[in-house]
């Protein structure tokens, strides 16, 4: 059932699986006979503890998370992690960052407030339209970690091959690609992501961090900013974002039900191909990212003018397609086609864009 829903191409908060929304609706007033909503439930109750435990177990199964990694549910989005990461991981006060777009650039700015940041590679020279070669980076031996944003939401590019960190810890912001494809967690020291793009409601980040990176010597760091605090309390140091954990848990079960991350990746590849094939054949529209580095999640594209871009946004909105305006910092157009966006939605968008192009031929 559609419920009059539109195709929502927002970059986050973003579209969610209808089956998950339906389950939450059915449990809204009375969760499994307990007489109250999850939003009213004590986070210290056995019932909510079961919700949180199942969510973590399902995420571990989906990603194959090794036992020596902690899974943390931390309030706040990825932006908070821009600060928490250097505060917690800079033992020597030095880190290497790769600059590939707006979000890695913001992370760099925050890390510079904590210690020395070496930008070992950047694609700023071509307006972040490609991933730089990171096979032989100049990484000082005393570097604490190497940081990447694995999928840049605004500029629409993604890493197909991880950087050669030369034995140093790799930290990755996976916010807008989290659970979109299989991931070998052991390749990273830490993976994190704000959940509002591809997993759940806004207001929380999931942090997957190797246990040896969690420090207990940060006595001067505010207690809530320490990973040790959240790890030691199983993400229950204070009242967590209960509703978000609950919804994310349902999304994890949904992903398991369709065949896991391998199946999800197959869907995402096929879905993105529909849009990219159109852009590559169009005389009016064109993608902005080098083909080898295109994101399966966020697809930026343009016409020949900002005025025509604005016409496209108005035209698609009138046809029932929302949030196709590009980010305010870059303009143009952008379709975010996360896990929950059905292939029919992408095809319908392409049909609409084809109609727009034909009318102006």
mmCIF file of C-alpha atoms in Angstrom:
data_model
loop_
_atom_site.group_PDB
_atom_site.id
_atom_site.type_symbol
_atom_site.label_atom_id
_atom_site.label_comp_id
_atom_site.label_asym_id
_atom_site.label_seq_id
_atom_site.Cartn_x
_atom_site.Cartn_y
_atom_site.Cartn_z
ATOM 1 C CA UNK A 1 0.000 0.000 0.000
ATOM 2 C CA UNK A 2 1.360 3.436 -0.977
ATOM 3 C CA UNK A 3 -0.586 5.669 1.491
ATOM 4 C CA UNK A 4 -0.222 8.518 -1.002
ATOM 5 C CA UNK A 5 3.546 8.551 -0.477
ATOM 6 C CA UNK A 6 5.818 10.339 -2.925
ATOM 7 C CA UNK A 7 9.255 9.380 -4.172
ATOM 8 C CA UNK A 8 11.605 11.155 -1.780
ATOM 9 C CA UNK A 9 15.165 11.650 -3.050
ATOM 10 C CA UNK A 10 16.383 13.562 0.022
ATOM 11 C CA UNK A 11 19.954 13.091 1.204
ATOM 12 C CA UNK A 12 18.881 12.759 4.845
ATOM 13 C CA UNK A 13 16.648 12.402 6.706
ATOM 14 C CA UNK A 14 15.717 10.110 3.887
ATOM 15 C CA UNK A 15 13.201 7.561 2.697
ATOM 16 C CA UNK A 16 12.753 4.424 4.779
ATOM 17 C CA UNK A 17 11.402 0.929 4.029
ATOM 18 C CA UNK A 18 7.620 1.030 4.091
ATOM 19 C CA UNK A 19 7.464 -2.301 5.919
ATOM 20 C CA UNK A 20 9.508 -0.783 8.763
ATOM 21 C CA UNK A 21 7.230 2.250 8.974
ATOM 22 C CA UNK A 22 4.182 -0.017 8.996
ATOM 23 C CA UNK A 23 5.572 -2.104 11.853
ATOM 24 C CA UNK A 24 6.372 1.013 13.869
ATOM 25 C CA UNK A 25 2.873 2.322 13.209
ATOM 26 C CA UNK A 26 1.282 -0.902 14.416
ATOM 27 C CA UNK A 27 3.373 -0.859 17.598
ATOM 28 C CA UNK A 28 3.111 2.867 18.250
ATOM 29 C CA UNK A 29 0.467 2.800 20.977
ATOM 30 C CA UNK A 30 1.209 -0.572 22.518
ATOM 31 C CA UNK A 31 4.538 -2.299 21.908
ATOM 32 C CA UNK A 32 3.971 -6.050 21.952
ATOM 33 C CA UNK A 33 1.330 -5.947 24.665
ATOM 34 C CA UNK A 34 3.293 -3.878 27.189
ATOM 35 C CA UNK A 35 0.686 -1.101 27.151
ATOM 36 C CA UNK A 36 2.973 1.705 26.031
ATOM 37 C CA UNK A 37 4.992 3.005 23.120
ATOM 38 C CA UNK A 38 8.733 2.477 22.817
ATOM 39 C CA UNK A 39 8.976 6.268 23.095
ATOM 40 C CA UNK A 40 7.520 6.020 26.615
ATOM 41 C CA UNK A 41 9.582 3.055 27.736
ATOM 42 C CA UNK A 42 12.387 3.167 30.292
ATOM 43 C CA UNK A 43 15.766 2.594 28.707
ATOM 44 C CA UNK A 44 16.615 0.558 31.831
ATOM 45 C CA UNK A 45 13.706 -1.827 31.329
ATOM 46 C CA UNK A 46 14.198 -5.446 30.294
ATOM 47 C CA UNK A 47 11.969 -4.854 27.287
ATOM 48 C CA UNK A 48 14.050 -2.025 25.882
ATOM 49 C CA UNK A 49 17.281 -3.835 26.716
ATOM 50 C CA UNK A 50 16.039 -6.662 24.516
ATOM 51 C CA UNK A 51 15.370 -4.191 21.700
ATOM 52 C CA UNK A 52 18.894 -2.778 21.968
ATOM 53 C CA UNK A 53 20.525 -6.199 22.289
ATOM 54 C CA UNK A 54 18.711 -7.527 19.211
ATOM 55 C CA UNK A 55 19.659 -4.441 17.215
ATOM 56 C CA UNK A 56 23.331 -4.893 18.019
ATOM 57 C CA UNK A 57 23.239 -8.644 17.358
ATOM 58 C CA UNK A 58 21.547 -8.163 13.985
ATOM 59 C CA UNK A 59 24.035 -5.457 12.967
ATOM 60 C CA UNK A 60 26.932 -7.708 13.953
ATOM 61 C CA UNK A 61 25.479 -10.502 11.848
ATOM 62 C CA UNK A 62 24.829 -8.265 8.837
ATOM 63 C CA UNK A 63 28.364 -6.837 8.783
ATOM 64 C CA UNK A 64 30.247 -9.798 10.219
ATOM 65 C CA UNK A 65 31.633 -7.581 12.987
ATOM 66 C CA UNK A 66 34.469 -9.359 14.832
ATOM 67 C CA UNK A 67 34.233 -9.891 18.585
ATOM 68 C CA UNK A 68 37.087 -7.462 19.274
ATOM 69 C CA UNK A 69 35.024 -4.522 17.999
ATOM 70 C CA UNK A 70 32.526 -2.580 20.093
ATOM 71 C CA UNK A 71 29.236 -1.342 18.634
ATOM 72 C CA UNK A 72 28.177 1.971 20.147
ATOM 73 C CA UNK A 73 24.910 3.882 19.723
ATOM 74 C CA UNK A 74 25.850 7.528 20.383
ATOM 75 C CA UNK A 75 23.486 10.490 20.322
ATOM 76 C CA UNK A 76 24.258 13.204 17.787
ATOM 77 C CA UNK A 77 25.086 12.886 14.122
ATOM 78 C CA UNK A 78 28.355 12.343 12.305
ATOM 79 C CA UNK A 79 29.348 15.951 12.958
ATOM 80 C CA UNK A 80 29.890 15.164 16.655
ATOM 81 C CA UNK A 81 32.253 12.374 15.611
ATOM 82 C CA UNK A 82 34.391 14.900 13.719
ATOM 83 C CA UNK A 83 35.446 16.085 17.181
ATOM 84 C CA UNK A 84 35.266 12.860 19.196
ATOM 85 C CA UNK A 85 37.604 11.009 16.832
ATOM 86 C CA UNK A 86 40.659 13.256 17.225
ATOM 87 C CA UNK A 87 39.916 13.780 20.924
ATOM 88 C CA UNK A 88 40.003 10.036 21.507
ATOM 89 C CA UNK A 89 42.397 8.693 18.888
ATOM 90 C CA UNK A 90 45.169 11.303 18.691
ATOM 91 C CA UNK A 91 47.690 9.761 21.089
ATOM 92 C CA UNK A 92 50.637 11.389 19.312
ATOM 93 C CA UNK A 93 48.646 14.433 18.269
ATOM 94 C CA UNK A 94 48.914 13.682 14.544
ATOM 95 C CA UNK A 95 46.537 12.299 11.916
ATOM 96 C CA UNK A 96 46.356 11.973 8.135
ATOM 97 C CA UNK A 97 43.157 12.982 6.365
ATOM 98 C CA UNK A 98 42.105 12.535 2.731
ATOM 99 C CA UNK A 99 40.021 15.449 1.438
ATOM 100 C CA UNK A 100 37.377 14.331 -1.060
ATOM 101 C CA UNK A 101 34.438 16.644 -0.408
ATOM 102 C CA UNK A 102 32.451 18.758 2.008
ATOM 103 C CA UNK A 103 32.250 16.242 4.840
ATOM 104 C CA UNK A 104 35.899 15.237 4.904
ATOM 105 C CA UNK A 105 36.754 18.950 4.715
ATOM 106 C CA UNK A 106 34.580 19.644 7.771
ATOM 107 C CA UNK A 107 36.190 16.740 9.615
ATOM 108 C CA UNK A 108 39.634 18.168 8.839
ATOM 109 C CA UNK A 109 38.657 21.553 10.257
ATOM 110 C CA UNK A 110 37.528 19.991 13.541
ATOM 111 C CA UNK A 111 40.574 17.739 13.860
ATOM 112 C CA UNK A 112 42.884 20.739 13.454
ATOM 113 C CA UNK A 113 41.464 22.089 16.713
ATOM 114 C CA UNK A 114 42.830 19.028 18.511
ATOM 115 C CA UNK A 115 46.162 18.243 16.872
ATOM 116 C CA UNK A 116 48.270 18.239 13.710
ATOM 117 C CA UNK A 117 46.416 17.274 10.542
ATOM 118 C CA UNK A 118 48.224 16.226 7.387
ATOM 119 C CA UNK A 119 46.080 16.334 4.253
ATOM 120 C CA UNK A 120 47.919 13.649 2.319
ATOM 121 C CA UNK A 121 45.695 13.772 -0.767
ATOM 122 C CA UNK A 122 42.879 15.950 -2.044
ATOM 123 C CA UNK A 123 40.549 16.255 -5.020
ATOM 124 C CA UNK A 124 39.714 19.895 -4.324
ATOM 125 C CA UNK A 125 41.579 20.862 -7.516
ATOM 126 C CA UNK A 126 38.700 19.456 -9.594
ATOM 127 C CA UNK A 127 35.874 20.392 -7.240
ATOM 128 C CA UNK A 128 35.793 16.948 -5.606
ATOM 129 C CA UNK A 129 34.794 15.026 -8.715
ATOM 130 C CA UNK A 130 37.209 12.129 -8.213
ATOM 131 C CA UNK A 131 38.960 10.041 -5.554
ATOM 132 C CA UNK A 132 42.716 10.723 -5.544
ATOM 133 C CA UNK A 133 45.268 7.932 -5.886
ATOM 134 C CA UNK A 134 46.043 6.791 -2.359
ATOM 135 C CA UNK A 135 48.200 3.757 -3.125
ATOM 136 C CA UNK A 136 51.434 5.381 -1.878
ATOM 137 C CA UNK A 137 50.625 8.132 0.593
ATOM 138 C CA UNK A 138 53.264 10.011 2.533
ATOM 139 C CA UNK A 139 52.279 8.922 6.057
ATOM 140 C CA UNK A 140 54.589 9.824 8.966
ATOM 141 C CA UNK A 141 55.397 6.872 11.190
ATOM 142 C CA UNK A 142 53.901 8.506 14.275
ATOM 143 C CA UNK A 143 50.527 9.103 12.619
ATOM 144 C CA UNK A 144 47.685 8.008 14.891
ATOM 145 C CA UNK A 145 45.181 7.225 12.150
ATOM 146 C CA UNK A 146 44.226 7.807 8.524
ATOM 147 C CA UNK A 147 40.739 9.261 7.944
ATOM 148 C CA UNK A 148 38.426 9.077 4.943
ATOM 149 C CA UNK A 149 34.812 9.902 4.175
ATOM 150 C CA UNK A 150 34.019 6.766 2.220
ATOM 151 C CA UNK A 151 30.991 8.232 0.458
ATOM 152 C CA UNK A 152 30.686 11.985 0.023
ATOM 153 C CA UNK A 153 26.963 12.743 0.194
ATOM 154 C CA UNK A 154 27.086 16.197 -1.384
ATOM 155 C CA UNK A 155 29.559 15.606 -4.208
ATOM 156 C CA UNK A 156 28.409 12.045 -4.947
ATOM 157 C CA UNK A 157 31.628 10.072 -5.049
ATOM 158 C CA UNK A 158 32.699 6.929 -3.247
ATOM 159 C CA UNK A 159 35.837 4.921 -2.584
ATOM 160 C CA UNK A 160 36.053 1.728 -4.647
ATOM 161 C CA UNK A 161 39.416 0.798 -3.131
ATOM 162 C CA UNK A 162 40.553 1.744 0.354
ATOM 163 C CA UNK A 163 43.753 3.776 0.796
ATOM 164 C CA UNK A 164 47.046 2.108 1.598
ATOM 165 C CA UNK A 165 47.493 3.237 5.194
ATOM 166 C CA UNK A 166 50.871 1.486 5.501
ATOM 167 C CA UNK A 167 49.847 -0.247 8.682
ATOM 168 C CA UNK A 168 48.150 2.715 10.323
ATOM 169 C CA UNK A 169 44.605 2.673 11.686
ATOM 170 C CA UNK A 170 41.913 3.491 9.129
ATOM 171 C CA UNK A 171 38.896 5.528 10.264
ATOM 172 C CA UNK A 172 35.948 5.822 7.879
ATOM 173 C CA UNK A 173 32.826 7.958 7.828
ATOM 174 C CA UNK A 174 30.295 5.678 6.127
ATOM 175 C CA UNK A 175 27.217 7.785 6.911
ATOM 176 C CA UNK A 176 25.637 7.831 3.471
ATOM 177 C CA UNK A 177 26.671 4.328 2.397
ATOM 178 C CA UNK A 178 26.264 2.437 5.671
ATOM 179 C CA UNK A 179 24.856 -1.080 5.031
ATOM 180 C CA UNK A 180 24.570 -0.472 1.292
ATOM 181 C CA UNK A 181 27.152 -3.136 0.428
ATOM 182 C CA UNK A 182 29.305 -5.771 2.153
ATOM 183 C CA UNK A 183 32.084 -4.410 4.346
ATOM 184 C CA UNK A 184 35.156 -6.142 5.759
ATOM 185 C CA UNK A 185 35.176 -4.517 9.184
ATOM 186 C CA UNK A 186 38.673 -5.827 9.951
ATOM 187 C CA UNK A 187 40.082 -3.448 7.315
ATOM 188 C CA UNK A 188 39.218 -0.557 9.624
ATOM 189 C CA UNK A 189 40.050 0.563 13.117
ATOM 190 C CA UNK A 190 36.782 2.449 13.278
ATOM 191 C CA UNK A 191 33.674 2.849 11.125
ATOM 192 C CA UNK A 192 30.929 5.284 11.964
ATOM 193 C CA UNK A 193 27.907 6.918 10.459
ATOM 194 C CA UNK A 194 24.975 9.190 11.180
ATOM 195 C CA UNK A 195 21.984 6.911 10.703
ATOM 196 C CA UNK A 196 19.529 9.395 9.157
ATOM 197 C CA UNK A 197 20.696 8.833 5.600
ATOM 198 C CA UNK A 198 20.448 5.098 5.030
ATOM 199 C CA UNK A 199 19.255 3.410 8.216
ATOM 200 C CA UNK A 200 16.898 5.297 10.512
ATOM 201 C CA UNK A 201 15.645 8.597 11.971
ATOM 202 C CA UNK A 202 17.970 11.491 12.711
ATOM 203 C CA UNK A 203 19.688 11.960 16.045
ATOM 204 C CA UNK A 204 22.200 9.137 16.427
ATOM 205 C CA UNK A 205 25.467 7.745 15.114
ATOM 206 C CA UNK A 206 26.603 4.147 15.117
ATOM 207 C CA UNK A 207 30.275 3.697 15.971
ATOM 208 C CA UNK A 208 32.064 0.405 15.334
ATOM 209 C CA UNK A 209 35.460 0.635 16.988
ATOM 210 C CA UNK A 210 38.261 -1.852 17.644
ATOM 211 C CA UNK A 211 38.618 -2.387 21.376
ATOM 212 C CA UNK A 212 42.335 -1.558 21.553
ATOM 213 C CA UNK A 213 41.565 1.978 20.322
ATOM 214 C CA UNK A 214 39.307 2.730 23.281
ATOM 215 C CA UNK A 215 41.382 4.641 25.800
ATOM 216 C CA UNK A 216 40.921 4.866 29.560
ATOM 217 C CA UNK A 217 43.556 7.530 30.140
ATOM 218 C CA UNK A 218 41.570 10.560 28.943
ATOM 219 C CA UNK A 219 40.754 11.918 32.391
ATOM 220 C CA UNK A 220 40.513 15.557 31.264
ATOM 221 C CA UNK A 221 38.162 14.847 28.368
ATOM 222 C CA UNK A 222 34.454 15.415 29.140
ATOM 223 C CA UNK A 223 33.009 12.067 30.116
ATOM 224 C CA UNK A 224 30.390 11.967 27.379
ATOM 225 C CA UNK A 225 33.038 12.589 24.721
ATOM 226 C CA UNK A 226 34.959 9.446 25.628
ATOM 227 C CA UNK A 227 34.344 6.223 23.700
ATOM 228 C CA UNK A 228 35.287 4.382 26.881
ATOM 229 C CA UNK A 229 32.202 5.839 28.568
ATOM 230 C CA UNK A 230 29.821 4.459 25.950
ATOM 231 C CA UNK A 231 31.652 1.156 25.600
ATOM 232 C CA UNK A 232 31.741 0.605 29.348
ATOM 233 C CA UNK A 233 28.017 1.289 29.716
ATOM 234 C CA UNK A 234 26.893 -0.621 26.579
ATOM 235 C CA UNK A 235 25.603 2.672 25.113
ATOM 236 C CA UNK A 236 23.411 3.228 28.194
ATOM 237 C CA UNK A 237 25.531 5.766 30.092
ATOM 238 C CA UNK A 238 22.577 8.136 29.895
ATOM 239 C CA UNK A 239 19.203 7.860 28.204
ATOM 240 C CA UNK A 240 20.042 6.910 24.605
ATOM 241 C CA UNK A 241 18.007 7.712 21.525
ATOM 242 C CA UNK A 242 15.607 4.858 22.235
ATOM 243 C CA UNK A 243 13.305 5.451 19.285
ATOM 244 C CA UNK A 244 16.207 5.583 16.859
ATOM 245 C CA UNK A 245 17.727 2.351 18.171
ATOM 246 C CA UNK A 246 14.304 0.710 17.858
ATOM 247 C CA UNK A 247 13.811 1.795 14.238
ATOM 248 C CA UNK A 248 17.390 0.945 13.251
ATOM 249 C CA UNK A 249 16.842 -2.522 14.705
ATOM 250 C CA UNK A 250 13.843 -2.982 12.437
ATOM 251 C CA UNK A 251 15.880 -1.862 9.421
ATOM 252 C CA UNK A 252 18.564 -4.420 10.316
ATOM 253 C CA UNK A 253 15.921 -7.170 10.378
ATOM 254 C CA UNK A 254 14.534 -5.915 7.068
ATOM 255 C CA UNK A 255 17.997 -6.165 5.486
ATOM 256 C CA UNK A 256 18.430 -9.689 6.837
ATOM 257 C CA UNK A 257 15.042 -10.656 5.400
ATOM 258 C CA UNK A 258 16.012 -9.666 1.848
ATOM 259 C CA UNK A 259 19.303 -11.563 1.861
ATOM 260 C CA UNK A 260 21.719 -9.281 3.673
ATOM 261 C CA UNK A 261 24.245 -6.805 2.304
ATOM 262 C CA UNK A 262 25.164 -8.867 -0.756
ATOM 263 C CA UNK A 263 21.552 -8.766 -1.940
ATOM 264 C CA UNK A 264 21.250 -5.101 -1.045
ATOM 265 C CA UNK A 265 24.362 -4.273 -3.049
ATOM 266 C CA UNK A 266 22.973 -6.078 -6.100
ATOM 267 C CA UNK A 267 19.815 -4.007 -5.859
ATOM 268 C CA UNK A 268 21.777 -0.792 -5.448
ATOM 269 C CA UNK A 269 24.037 -1.487 -8.438
ATOM 270 C CA UNK A 270 21.055 -2.225 -10.678
ATOM 271 C CA UNK A 271 19.138 0.775 -9.391
ATOM 272 C CA UNK A 272 21.985 3.245 -9.893
ATOM 273 C CA UNK A 273 22.618 1.897 -13.393
ATOM 274 C CA UNK A 274 19.153 3.030 -14.452
ATOM 275 C CA UNK A 275 19.946 6.639 -13.587
ATOM 276 C CA UNK A 276 23.579 6.713 -14.694
ATOM 277 C CA UNK A 277 22.763 5.102 -18.056
ATOM 278 C CA UNK A 278 20.217 7.838 -18.659
ATOM 279 C CA UNK A 279 22.633 10.615 -17.686
ATOM 280 C CA UNK A 280 25.341 9.181 -19.944
ATOM 281 C CA UNK A 281 22.980 9.111 -22.922
ATOM 282 C CA UNK A 282 21.207 12.420 -22.316
ATOM 283 C CA UNK A 283 21.944 15.555 -24.316
ATOM 284 C CA UNK A 284 20.529 17.811 -21.614
ATOM 285 C CA UNK A 285 21.683 16.257 -18.332
ATOM 286 C CA UNK A 286 25.125 15.088 -17.275
ATOM 287 C CA UNK A 287 26.657 13.586 -14.168
ATOM 288 C CA UNK A 288 29.395 15.512 -12.365
ATOM 289 C CA UNK A 289 31.620 12.711 -11.018
ATOM 290 C CA UNK A 290 34.229 10.649 -12.847
ATOM 291 C CA UNK A 291 32.659 7.325 -13.733
ATOM 292 C CA UNK A 292 35.088 5.184 -11.750
ATOM 293 C CA UNK A 293 34.264 7.019 -8.524
ATOM 294 C CA UNK A 294 30.500 7.411 -8.800
ATOM 295 C CA UNK A 295 28.403 6.795 -5.732
ATOM 296 C CA UNK A 296 25.565 4.281 -5.748
ATOM 297 C CA UNK A 297 23.817 6.343 -3.080
ATOM 298 C CA UNK A 298 24.041 10.007 -4.125
ATOM 299 C CA UNK A 299 23.874 11.025 -7.775
ATOM 300 C CA UNK A 300 24.614 14.709 -8.534
ATOM 301 C CA UNK A 301 23.863 15.973 -12.034
ATOM 302 C CA UNK A 302 23.386 19.256 -13.881
ATOM 303 C CA UNK A 303 22.084 20.918 -17.023
ATOM 304 C CA UNK A 304 23.880 23.767 -18.752
ATOM 305 C CA UNK A 305 22.568 26.494 -16.447
ATOM 306 C CA UNK A 306 21.422 27.137 -12.905
ATOM 307 C CA UNK A 307 18.176 28.541 -14.266
ATOM 308 C CA UNK A 308 17.405 25.323 -16.124
ATOM 309 C CA UNK A 309 18.366 23.293 -13.055
ATOM 310 C CA UNK A 310 15.752 25.244 -11.105
ATOM 311 C CA UNK A 311 13.163 24.515 -13.786
ATOM 312 C CA UNK A 312 13.903 20.802 -13.474
ATOM 313 C CA UNK A 313 13.442 20.935 -9.711
ATOM 314 C CA UNK A 314 10.056 22.627 -10.106
ATOM 315 C CA UNK A 315 9.004 20.250 -12.885
ATOM 316 C CA UNK A 316 9.895 17.112 -10.949
ATOM 317 C CA UNK A 317 8.294 18.425 -7.771
ATOM 318 C CA UNK A 318 5.031 19.023 -9.635
ATOM 319 C CA UNK A 319 5.233 15.446 -10.886
ATOM 320 C CA UNK A 320 5.575 14.060 -7.337
ATOM 321 C CA UNK A 321 9.350 13.789 -6.920
ATOM 322 C CA UNK A 322 10.739 15.569 -3.865
ATOM 323 C CA UNK A 323 14.146 16.911 -2.809
ATOM 324 C CA UNK A 324 16.030 16.831 -6.092
ATOM 325 C CA UNK A 325 17.654 20.223 -5.581
ATOM 326 C CA UNK A 326 21.409 19.950 -5.141
ATOM 327 C CA UNK A 327 23.023 20.913 -1.837
ATOM 328 C CA UNK A 328 23.101 24.665 -1.287
ATOM 329 C CA UNK A 329 26.909 24.662 -1.375
ATOM 330 C CA UNK A 330 27.189 23.193 -4.885
ATOM 331 C CA UNK A 331 23.838 23.757 -6.617
ATOM 332 C CA UNK A 332 22.665 21.627 -9.523
ATOM 333 C CA UNK A 333 20.555 18.543 -8.906
ATOM 334 C CA UNK A 334 21.007 15.451 -6.787
ATOM 335 C CA UNK A 335 19.095 12.209 -6.414
ATOM 336 C CA UNK A 336 19.843 10.241 -3.265
ATOM 337 C CA UNK A 337 18.831 6.656 -3.975
ATOM 338 C CA UNK A 338 19.479 4.916 -0.688
ATOM 339 C CA UNK A 339 18.614 1.317 0.178
ATOM 340 C CA UNK A 340 14.929 2.080 0.726
ATOM 341 C CA UNK A 341 14.414 3.799 -2.635
ATOM 342 C CA UNK A 342 12.809 1.204 -4.925
ATOM 343 C CA UNK A 343 14.031 0.700 -8.472
ATOM 344 C CA UNK A 344 10.551 1.759 -9.647
ATOM 345 C CA UNK A 345 11.177 5.160 -8.090
ATOM 346 C CA UNK A 346 14.434 5.621 -9.979
ATOM 347 C CA UNK A 347 12.817 4.484 -13.226
ATOM 348 C CA UNK A 348 9.904 6.855 -12.674
ATOM 349 C CA UNK A 349 12.361 9.725 -12.129
ATOM 350 C CA UNK A 350 14.231 8.852 -15.321
ATOM 351 C CA UNK A 351 10.946 8.776 -17.245
ATOM 352 C CA UNK A 352 10.113 12.225 -15.873
ATOM 353 C CA UNK A 353 13.526 13.625 -16.819
ATOM 354 C CA UNK A 354 13.194 12.125 -20.299
ATOM 355 C CA UNK A 355 9.835 13.836 -20.666
ATOM 356 C CA UNK A 356 11.329 17.155 -19.565
ATOM 357 C CA UNK A 357 14.148 16.785 -22.080
ATOM 358 C CA UNK A 358 11.786 15.851 -24.902
ATOM 359 C CA UNK A 359 9.601 18.873 -24.247
ATOM 360 C CA UNK A 360 12.624 21.131 -24.692
ATOM 361 C CA UNK A 361 14.109 19.433 -27.713
#
